């Protein structure tokens, strides 16, 4: 059989948008651009940001076509609906227009590449209305390249437009951002992707199940390019037919019906059934991480259904019915606890040496939690028992009854009344609470407490660097001369005094630090010694006399 002369083009390239009408999920940006073009209020630089595959580069090319389109008759002007048949439109679509330069910043990162652009912008366009520079992944430019571009970017010639595309806008200098009109391209909703994929398979003459297309749309995570790549693979995998089972097998996804069944078993606390279901999914080749992801999506879907949020059009009828049923019977505490346990299990499975064993242990932990009473229910039971004259300690005797309260049901349902007790046990006497230690009388005593009770570093900081503003236990306000960890100080004081302290810093008038006070006292003592008659006579006889380490205490000891 003769080979086709035309090489195969992948779907992501074949169905790249050629008009703004074909650009899905970006209506706000298209409206803004259309108004700007009609009113001749075009910016000189555009920055397109968003995750991969949402149409940044395609939008930049469409803007280039819109600005340079001359219409089929050659007399047209800038338009939001380029004709696609004039010479500029066809040349830009084929990537061969001399006045539209597309540069990949990932491979042209230096100042030399930007210098070429700076030199070229001085010259008018050859044949187009505007000379346009499209720089993809612009965040990859070096710091020198960004700096070199600033002046030209701020005041380019009237015939030049810059179009930047990036997935990491946080890496672009603020000086560049402030010179551009920014458009944030959104993730494409799953329902729009599903309809787009349905149109693609129709054009390709391929049969596809709606559920399979919905699975691909969810796996694409808002990226049209990723979704088309998966669809391309699914068509090849299924030999020109795309069904849900093949897509799950290809992507390693768990059957959503099996996930819902596993979710129900977790709520029911049926450990053997949970392990058996996990084992079956493992035999089918489902990754444990994908299994937990499916359970997390289920928990999230039930919670949104309980809130009354709009129904996700990508969900099947069976999923909507199951979510609505669970939402009517489950309480928010149950769903939030289930979410936290699943999220913790997902993290453990991702980092575990034995992912399957980690998945089983995490699911068994959820099974155990499903047999525990809801905290609010437990409080109501305790309150009811106390009202009936039953001591809280008696809860341990009714633990099996409490354990039978599954978290699979609405906590607002009133529990069965506790059985009457023949004789109420005697309540133990109130325990004797030891008195709290006395708070330090003054700032010096506070310092001594820290030094004597195992916090010498904090005591040293208070001594050397803290000027006292106010001391009113348990409040301490200081003016630090150097940074002090006040939070650590408050924690140490709470531990040592069994009292919550408020420790803060203020600017303004404050007493000298203890170190400054001691130095001032030492200087005063030295002055007294220096002015004594004996020392004065010694100074007159020996002019180079110095007083070294001598205090009043030493003088009185030698007297």
Coordinates of C-alpha atoms in Angstrom, one line a residue:
X1 CA 0.0 0.0 0.0
X2 CA 1.4 3.4 -1.0
X3 CA 2.2 5.7 1.9
X4 CA 0.4 9.1 2.1
X5 CA 2.4 12.0 0.7
X6 CA 1.1 14.3 3.5
X7 CA 2.6 13.5 6.9
X8 CA 0.2 13.0 9.8
X9 CA -0.4 16.1 11.9
X10 CA -1.2 15.5 15.6
X11 CA -4.6 16.8 16.7
X12 CA -3.1 19.5 18.9
X13 CA -1.6 21.1 15.8
X14 CA -4.3 20.3 13.3
X15 CA -7.0 21.9 15.5
X16 CA -5.1 24.9 16.7
X17 CA -7.5 27.9 16.7
X18 CA -7.3 29.9 13.5
X19 CA -9.8 32.5 14.6
X20 CA -10.9 34.0 17.9
X21 CA -14.2 32.2 17.5
X22 CA -12.4 28.9 17.7
X23 CA -10.5 29.9 20.8
X24 CA -12.5 28.3 23.6
X25 CA -12.8 29.3 27.2
X26 CA -11.3 32.9 26.8
X27 CA -14.4 35.0 26.1
X28 CA -13.4 37.9 28.4
X29 CA -10.1 38.4 26.7
X30 CA -11.6 38.2 23.2
X31 CA -14.2 40.8 24.2
X32 CA -11.5 43.1 25.6
X33 CA -9.3 42.8 22.5
X34 CA -12.3 43.2 20.1
X35 CA -13.3 46.5 21.8
X36 CA -9.7 47.7 21.8
X37 CA -9.3 47.0 18.1
X38 CA -12.7 48.6 17.2
X39 CA -11.9 51.8 19.2
X40 CA -8.2 51.9 18.1
X41 CA -7.0 51.7 21.7
X42 CA -4.4 49.0 21.1
X43 CA -1.6 48.7 23.6
X44 CA 2.0 48.5 22.4
X45 CA 2.8 45.3 24.5
X46 CA 0.6 42.4 25.5
X47 CA 1.5 39.8 28.2
X48 CA -0.4 36.5 27.9
X49 CA -0.2 34.2 31.0
X50 CA -1.7 30.9 32.0
X51 CA -1.0 27.2 32.4
X52 CA 0.2 25.1 29.6
X53 CA -2.1 24.4 26.7
X54 CA -4.8 27.2 27.2
X55 CA -3.9 29.0 24.0
X56 CA -1.2 31.6 24.8
X57 CA 0.9 31.2 21.7
X58 CA -2.2 30.7 19.6
X59 CA -3.7 33.9 20.9
X60 CA -0.5 35.8 20.2
X61 CA -0.6 34.6 16.5
X62 CA -4.3 35.5 16.3
X63 CA -3.5 39.0 17.6
X64 CA -0.8 39.3 14.9
X65 CA -3.3 38.3 12.2
X66 CA -6.0 40.6 13.6
X67 CA -3.6 43.6 13.5
X68 CA -2.2 42.9 10.1
X69 CA -5.3 41.6 8.2
X70 CA -6.1 43.5 5.1
X71 CA -9.2 41.5 4.1
X72 CA -10.0 39.5 1.0
X73 CA -10.1 42.7 -1.1
X74 CA -6.9 44.1 0.4
X75 CA -8.6 47.2 1.8
X76 CA -9.4 46.0 5.3
X77 CA -8.1 47.3 8.6
X78 CA -7.4 45.7 12.0
X79 CA -10.3 43.4 13.0
X80 CA -11.1 40.9 15.7
X81 CA -12.3 38.6 12.9
X82 CA -9.3 38.2 10.5
X83 CA -10.3 36.8 7.2
X84 CA -7.6 34.1 7.0
X85 CA -7.4 34.3 3.2
X86 CA -5.3 37.5 2.6
X87 CA -1.6 37.2 2.2
X88 CA -0.7 38.5 5.7
X89 CA -3.2 36.1 7.4
X90 CA -1.9 33.1 5.4
X91 CA 1.8 34.0 5.9
X92 CA 1.3 34.5 9.7
X93 CA -0.6 31.2 10.0
X94 CA 2.2 29.4 8.2
X95 CA 4.9 31.1 10.2
X96 CA 6.7 32.8 7.3
X97 CA 5.7 36.4 7.5
X98 CA 8.8 38.6 7.4
X99 CA 7.4 41.2 9.8
X100 CA 6.1 38.8 12.4
X101 CA 9.1 37.4 14.4
X102 CA 8.4 34.6 16.8
X103 CA 11.3 33.9 19.3
X104 CA 11.6 31.2 21.9
X105 CA 13.1 32.8 25.0
X106 CA 14.1 29.4 26.4
X107 CA 16.7 29.1 23.7
X108 CA 17.4 32.8 23.2
X109 CA 18.0 34.1 26.7
X110 CA 20.8 36.5 26.4
X111 CA 21.2 40.2 25.9
X112 CA 22.7 39.6 22.4
X113 CA 19.3 38.2 21.2
X114 CA 17.4 41.2 22.7
X115 CA 20.0 43.6 21.2
X116 CA 19.1 42.3 17.7
X117 CA 15.4 43.1 18.4
X118 CA 16.3 46.6 19.7
X119 CA 18.3 47.3 16.5
X120 CA 15.6 46.0 14.2
X121 CA 12.6 47.9 15.7
X122 CA 14.0 51.2 14.4
X123 CA 13.2 50.1 10.8
X124 CA 9.7 50.2 9.4
X125 CA 7.9 47.0 8.6
X126 CA 8.4 45.6 5.1
X127 CA 4.9 44.7 4.0
X128 CA 2.7 44.5 7.1
X129 CA 0.8 47.2 9.0
X130 CA 2.7 46.4 12.2
X131 CA 6.0 44.7 12.9
X132 CA 5.2 42.2 15.6
X133 CA 7.6 40.3 18.0
X134 CA 6.2 37.2 19.7
X135 CA 8.4 36.0 22.6
X136 CA 7.3 32.7 24.0
X137 CA 8.2 31.7 27.6
X138 CA 9.5 35.2 28.1
X139 CA 10.3 34.5 31.8
X140 CA 13.3 32.6 30.6
X141 CA 15.1 35.8 29.6
X142 CA 18.1 36.7 31.6
X143 CA 18.2 39.8 33.9
X144 CA 20.4 41.6 31.5
X145 CA 18.1 40.8 28.6
X146 CA 15.1 42.2 30.5
X147 CA 17.0 45.3 31.4
X148 CA 18.0 45.8 27.8
X149 CA 14.4 45.5 26.7
X150 CA 12.9 48.0 29.2
X151 CA 13.4 51.3 27.3
X152 CA 12.3 49.9 23.9
X153 CA 9.3 48.2 25.6
X154 CA 8.2 51.4 27.2
X155 CA 8.5 53.6 24.2
X156 CA 8.5 51.5 21.0
X157 CA 8.0 53.0 17.6
X158 CA 4.3 53.2 16.5
X159 CA 4.7 50.4 14.0
X160 CA 5.9 47.8 16.6
X161 CA 3.9 45.6 18.9
X162 CA 5.3 43.1 21.4
X163 CA 3.4 39.9 22.4
X164 CA 4.8 38.0 25.4
X165 CA 3.6 34.5 26.5
X166 CA 4.6 32.8 29.8
X167 CA 3.5 30.1 32.2
X168 CA 5.4 31.7 35.1
X169 CA 4.4 35.3 35.4
X170 CA 5.9 35.6 38.9
X171 CA 9.4 35.3 37.4
X172 CA 9.0 38.4 35.2
X173 CA 10.3 41.7 36.7
X174 CA 7.7 44.1 37.8
X175 CA 9.3 46.8 35.6
X176 CA 8.4 44.7 32.6
X177 CA 4.9 43.8 33.9
X178 CA 4.1 47.5 34.4
X179 CA 4.8 48.2 30.7
X180 CA 2.4 45.5 29.3
X181 CA -1.3 45.0 29.1
X182 CA -1.8 41.7 30.9
X183 CA -4.3 38.9 30.0
X184 CA -4.7 35.9 32.3
X185 CA -5.9 33.0 30.2
X186 CA -8.0 30.7 32.3
X187 CA -8.1 27.0 32.5
X188 CA -10.7 25.7 30.1
X189 CA -13.7 24.1 31.9
X190 CA -14.2 20.4 31.5
X191 CA -17.6 20.7 29.9
X192 CA -16.2 23.0 27.2
X193 CA -13.3 20.6 26.6
X194 CA -15.8 17.7 26.3
X195 CA -17.8 19.5 23.6
X196 CA -14.6 20.5 21.8
X197 CA -13.4 16.9 21.8
X198 CA -16.8 15.8 20.5
X199 CA -16.4 18.2 17.6
X200 CA -12.9 16.9 16.9
X201 CA -13.8 13.2 16.8
X202 CA -16.7 14.1 14.6
X203 CA -14.4 15.8 12.2
X204 CA -12.0 12.9 12.4
X205 CA -14.8 10.3 11.7
X206 CA -14.1 8.5 15.0
X207 CA -16.8 7.0 17.3
X208 CA -16.4 8.1 20.9
X209 CA -18.4 7.5 24.1
X210 CA -19.4 10.7 25.9
X211 CA -18.1 9.3 29.2
X212 CA -14.7 8.6 27.5
X213 CA -14.5 12.2 26.4
X214 CA -15.5 13.4 29.9
X215 CA -12.6 11.3 31.3
X216 CA -10.2 12.8 28.9
X217 CA -11.4 16.4 29.7
X218 CA -10.9 15.8 33.4
X219 CA -7.5 14.3 32.8
X220 CA -6.5 17.4 30.7
X221 CA -6.9 19.6 33.8
X222 CA -8.0 22.6 31.8
X223 CA -5.4 22.3 29.0
X224 CA -6.8 21.9 25.5
X225 CA -3.4 20.8 24.2
X226 CA -3.0 18.1 26.8
X227 CA -6.5 16.9 26.2
X228 CA -6.0 16.7 22.4
X229 CA -2.8 14.8 23.0
X230 CA -4.6 12.3 25.2
X231 CA -7.4 12.0 22.7
X232 CA -4.9 11.4 19.9
X233 CA -3.4 8.6 22.0
X234 CA -6.9 7.2 22.8
X235 CA -7.9 7.0 19.1
X236 CA -4.7 5.1 18.4
X237 CA -5.2 2.8 21.4
X238 CA -8.8 2.0 20.5
X239 CA -8.3 1.7 16.7
X240 CA -10.4 4.6 15.7
X241 CA -12.9 4.1 18.5
X242 CA -12.8 5.7 21.9
X243 CA -14.6 4.1 24.8
X244 CA -14.4 4.8 28.6
X245 CA -12.9 1.4 29.5
X246 CA -10.0 1.9 27.1
X247 CA -9.4 5.4 28.3
X248 CA -9.3 4.2 31.9
X249 CA -6.9 1.4 31.0
X250 CA -4.7 3.8 29.0
X251 CA -4.5 6.4 31.7
X252 CA -4.4 4.0 34.6
X253 CA -7.6 5.5 36.0
X254 CA -9.9 3.7 38.3
X255 CA -13.5 2.9 37.3
X256 CA -15.6 5.7 38.8
X257 CA -18.3 3.2 39.6
X258 CA -15.7 1.1 41.5
X259 CA -14.6 4.3 43.3
X260 CA -18.1 5.1 44.4
X261 CA -18.6 1.5 45.6
X262 CA -15.3 1.8 47.6
X263 CA -16.4 5.1 49.1
X264 CA -19.7 3.5 50.3
X265 CA -17.7 0.6 51.9
X266 CA -15.5 3.1 53.7
X267 CA -18.5 4.9 55.1
X268 CA -20.1 1.6 56.2
X269 CA -16.9 0.6 58.0
X270 CA -16.6 -2.8 56.1
X271 CA -12.9 -3.5 56.3
X272 CA -12.9 -6.9 54.5
X273 CA -14.9 -5.4 51.6
X274 CA -12.6 -2.4 51.4
X275 CA -9.5 -4.6 51.2
X276 CA -11.1 -6.8 48.6
X277 CA -12.1 -3.8 46.5
X278 CA -8.6 -2.3 46.7
X279 CA -7.2 -5.7 45.7
X280 CA -9.4 -5.9 42.6
X281 CA -8.3 -2.4 41.5
X282 CA -4.7 -3.3 42.0
X283 CA -5.1 -6.4 39.8
X284 CA -6.6 -4.2 37.1
X285 CA -3.4 -2.1 37.2
X286 CA -4.9 1.0 38.9
X287 CA -2.2 3.0 40.6
X288 CA -3.0 3.5 44.4
X289 CA -2.4 7.2 44.0
X290 CA -5.1 7.4 41.2
X291 CA -7.4 5.4 43.5
X292 CA -7.0 8.0 46.3
X293 CA -7.4 10.8 43.8
X294 CA -10.7 9.3 42.7
X295 CA -11.9 9.0 46.4
X296 CA -10.9 12.7 47.0
X297 CA -12.9 13.8 43.9
X298 CA -15.9 11.8 45.2
X299 CA -15.7 13.4 48.7
X300 CA -15.3 16.8 47.1
X301 CA -18.3 16.2 44.8
X302 CA -20.5 15.0 47.7
X303 CA -19.6 18.1 49.7
X304 CA -20.4 20.5 46.8
X305 CA -23.7 18.7 46.3
X306 CA -24.5 19.2 50.0
X307 CA -23.6 22.9 49.7
X308 CA -26.1 23.1 46.8
X309 CA -23.5 24.2 44.2
X310 CA -24.2 24.0 40.5
X311 CA -24.1 20.5 39.0
X312 CA -20.9 19.7 37.2
X313 CA -22.0 18.9 33.6
X314 CA -19.0 16.6 33.2
X315 CA -20.5 14.2 35.8
X316 CA -22.6 11.2 34.7
X317 CA -26.2 10.8 35.7
X318 CA -25.2 7.9 38.1
X319 CA -22.6 10.1 39.8
X320 CA -25.1 13.0 40.3
X321 CA -27.6 10.7 41.8
X322 CA -25.1 9.0 44.1
X323 CA -23.7 12.4 45.2
X324 CA -27.1 13.8 45.9
X325 CA -28.0 10.7 48.0
X326 CA -24.8 10.9 50.1
X327 CA -25.2 14.7 50.5
X328 CA -28.7 14.2 52.0
X329 CA -27.4 11.7 54.6
X330 CA -23.9 12.9 55.5
X331 CA -23.0 15.7 57.8
X332 CA -20.3 18.3 57.2
X333 CA -18.1 17.0 60.1
X334 CA -18.1 13.6 58.5
X335 CA -17.2 14.9 55.0
X336 CA -14.5 17.1 56.3
X337 CA -13.0 14.3 58.4
X338 CA -13.1 12.0 55.4
X339 CA -11.4 14.6 53.3
X340 CA -8.6 15.1 55.7
X341 CA -8.0 11.4 56.1
X342 CA -8.0 10.8 52.4
X343 CA -5.6 13.7 51.8
X344 CA -3.3 12.4 54.5
X345 CA -3.4 8.9 52.9
X346 CA -2.7 10.4 49.4
X347 CA 0.4 12.0 50.7
X348 CA 1.6 8.8 52.4
X349 CA 1.0 6.7 49.3
X350 CA 3.0 9.2 47.1
X351 CA 6.0 9.0 49.4
X352 CA 5.8 5.3 50.5
X353 CA 8.3 2.6 49.6
X354 CA 5.3 0.2 49.4
X355 CA 2.5 2.2 47.9
X356 CA -0.1 -0.6 47.9
X357 CA 0.5 -1.5 51.6
X358 CA 0.4 2.2 52.5
X359 CA -2.9 2.6 50.6
X360 CA -4.4 -0.3 52.5
X361 CA -3.3 1.0 55.9
X362 CA -4.6 4.5 55.1
X363 CA -8.0 3.1 54.1
X364 CA -8.2 0.9 57.2
X365 CA -7.6 4.0 59.2
X366 CA -10.6 5.6 57.5
X367 CA -12.6 2.5 58.3
X368 CA -11.7 2.7 61.9
X369 CA -12.7 6.4 62.0
X370 CA -16.1 5.6 60.4
X371 CA -17.0 3.6 63.6
X372 CA -16.2 6.5 65.9
X373 CA -19.0 8.8 67.0
X374 CA -19.2 12.3 65.8
X375 CA -17.7 14.8 68.3
X376 CA -20.9 16.7 68.5
X377 CA -22.9 13.5 69.0
X378 CA -20.5 12.5 71.7
X379 CA -21.0 15.8 73.5
X380 CA -24.7 15.4 73.3
X381 CA -24.5 11.9 74.7
X382 CA -22.3 13.2 77.6
X383 CA -24.7 16.1 78.2
X384 CA -27.7 13.7 78.3
X385 CA -26.0 11.3 80.7
X386 CA -25.1 14.1 83.1
X387 CA -28.7 15.4 83.0
X388 CA -29.8 11.8 83.9
X389 CA -27.4 11.7 86.8
X390 CA -24.8 9.5 85.0
X391 CA -21.2 10.3 85.5
X392 CA -19.1 10.9 82.3
X393 CA -16.9 8.0 83.3
X394 CA -19.8 5.7 82.5
X395 CA -19.3 6.4 78.8
X396 CA -16.7 3.7 78.7
X397 CA -19.3 1.2 79.6
X398 CA -21.5 2.3 76.7
X399 CA -18.6 2.4 74.2
X400 CA -20.0 -0.4 72.0
X401 CA -23.2 1.5 71.6
X402 CA -21.3 4.7 70.8
X403 CA -19.1 2.8 68.3
X404 CA -22.2 1.6 66.5
X405 CA -23.0 5.2 65.5
X406 CA -21.4 5.3 62.1
X407 CA -20.3 8.5 60.5
X408 CA -22.2 7.6 57.4
X409 CA -25.4 9.2 58.7
X410 CA -26.5 12.7 59.5
X411 CA -25.4 13.7 63.0
X412 CA -28.6 15.8 63.4
X413 CA -30.6 12.6 63.7
X414 CA -31.4 12.2 67.4
X415 CA -29.6 9.1 69.0
X416 CA -31.6 6.6 71.0
X417 CA -32.1 7.6 74.6
X418 CA -29.7 5.9 77.0
X419 CA -31.0 3.1 79.0
X420 CA -32.1 4.0 82.6
X421 CA -29.5 3.3 85.2
X422 CA -30.5 1.7 88.5
X423 CA -28.2 3.7 90.7
X424 CA -25.9 6.6 89.7
X425 CA -22.3 6.1 90.6
X426 CA -20.8 8.4 93.1
X427 CA -19.0 11.3 91.5
X428 CA -15.3 11.5 92.6
X429 CA -14.4 14.6 94.6
X430 CA -13.0 17.5 92.7
X431 CA -9.2 17.2 92.4
X432 CA -7.1 19.6 94.4
X433 CA -5.6 22.1 92.0
X434 CA -2.1 23.2 93.2
X435 CA -1.7 26.9 93.4
X436 CA 0.1 28.7 90.7
X437 CA 3.6 29.9 91.5
X438 CA 3.9 33.6 92.5
X439 CA 4.8 35.9 89.6
X440 CA 8.2 37.7 89.9
X441 CA 7.9 40.9 91.8
X442 CA 10.0 43.1 89.5
X443 CA 12.0 43.0 86.3
X444 CA 15.2 41.9 88.1
X445 CA 13.3 39.0 89.7
X446 CA 12.0 38.0 86.3
X447 CA 15.5 37.9 85.0
X448 CA 16.7 35.8 87.9
X449 CA 13.8 33.4 87.4
X450 CA 14.9 32.8 83.8
X451 CA 18.5 32.4 84.8
X452 CA 17.8 30.0 87.7
X453 CA 15.2 27.8 85.9
X454 CA 17.2 26.8 82.8
X455 CA 16.8 29.7 80.4
X456 CA 20.2 31.4 80.6
X457 CA 20.2 32.7 77.0
X458 CA 16.9 34.4 77.4
X459 CA 18.0 35.9 80.7
X460 CA 21.2 37.2 79.1
X461 CA 19.2 38.8 76.3
X462 CA 16.9 40.5 78.8
X463 CA 20.0 41.6 80.8
X464 CA 21.9 43.1 77.9
X465 CA 19.4 44.2 75.3
X466 CA 16.0 45.0 77.0
X467 CA 15.1 48.4 78.3
X468 CA 12.1 48.2 80.6
X469 CA 9.0 50.2 79.4
X470 CA 6.4 48.6 81.7
X471 CA 6.3 45.7 84.0
X472 CA 2.8 44.7 85.2
X473 CA 2.7 40.9 85.5
X474 CA 1.7 39.1 83.5
X475 CA 2.4 42.0 81.0
X476 CA 5.9 42.9 80.0
X477 CA 6.8 45.8 77.6
X478 CA 10.4 46.4 76.6
X479 CA 12.4 48.4 74.2
X480 CA 15.0 46.1 72.6
X481 CA 18.3 47.5 71.7
X482 CA 18.9 44.4 69.6
X483 CA 16.4 41.8 68.2
X484 CA 14.9 39.6 71.0
X485 CA 12.7 36.5 70.4
X486 CA 9.7 37.8 72.3
X487 CA 7.5 34.8 71.3
X488 CA 10.1 32.4 72.8
X489 CA 10.3 34.6 75.9
X490 CA 6.5 34.5 76.4
X491 CA 6.5 30.8 76.0
X492 CA 9.3 30.3 78.6
X493 CA 7.5 32.6 81.1
X494 CA 4.2 30.7 80.6
X495 CA 6.0 27.4 81.3
X496 CA 7.8 28.7 84.3
X497 CA 5.0 30.6 85.9
X498 CA 1.9 28.6 84.6
X499 CA 0.5 32.0 83.5
X500 CA -0.1 33.4 80.0
X501 CA 2.2 36.4 79.5
X502 CA 1.8 39.3 77.1
X503 CA 5.3 40.3 76.0
X504 CA 5.7 43.1 73.5
X505 CA 8.1 45.7 72.2
X506 CA 7.5 49.5 72.0
X507 CA 9.6 52.5 70.9
X508 CA 9.9 55.4 73.2
X509 CA 11.0 56.2 76.7
X510 CA 12.4 53.2 78.6
X511 CA 14.7 52.5 81.5
X512 CA 18.3 51.6 80.7
X513 CA 19.1 48.0 80.2
X514 CA 20.5 46.1 83.2
X515 CA 23.8 46.0 81.5
X516 CA 23.8 49.8 81.0
X517 CA 22.7 50.3 84.6
X518 CA 25.6 48.1 85.9
X519 CA 28.1 50.0 83.7
X520 CA 26.8 53.3 85.0
X521 CA 27.1 52.1 88.6
X522 CA 30.6 50.9 87.9
X523 CA 31.6 54.3 86.3
X524 CA 30.2 56.1 89.4
X525 CA 32.2 53.9 91.7
X526 CA 35.3 54.5 89.7
X527 CA 34.7 58.3 89.8
X528 CA 34.5 58.1 93.6
X529 CA 37.7 56.1 93.8
X530 CA 39.4 58.4 91.3
X531 CA 38.6 61.5 93.3
X532 CA 39.7 60.1 96.7
X533 CA 42.6 62.0 98.3
X534 CA 45.0 59.1 98.2
X535 CA 44.4 58.4 94.5
X536 CA 44.5 62.1 93.7
X537 CA 48.0 62.3 95.3
X538 CA 49.1 59.2 93.4
X539 CA 47.9 60.7 90.1
X540 CA 49.9 63.9 90.8
X541 CA 53.0 61.9 91.6
X542 CA 52.4 59.4 88.7
X543 CA 50.5 61.1 85.8
X544 CA 50.1 57.9 83.9
X545 CA 48.2 56.2 86.7
X546 CA 45.2 54.0 85.6
X547 CA 42.4 52.5 87.6
X548 CA 42.0 48.9 86.7
X549 CA 39.2 46.7 88.0
X550 CA 38.9 48.5 91.3
X551 CA 35.5 48.9 93.0
X552 CA 34.1 50.4 96.2
X553 CA 33.7 46.9 97.6
X554 CA 37.4 46.3 97.1
X555 CA 38.3 49.6 98.6
X556 CA 36.3 48.9 101.8
X557 CA 37.8 45.5 102.0
X558 CA 41.3 47.0 102.0
X559 CA 40.4 49.7 104.4

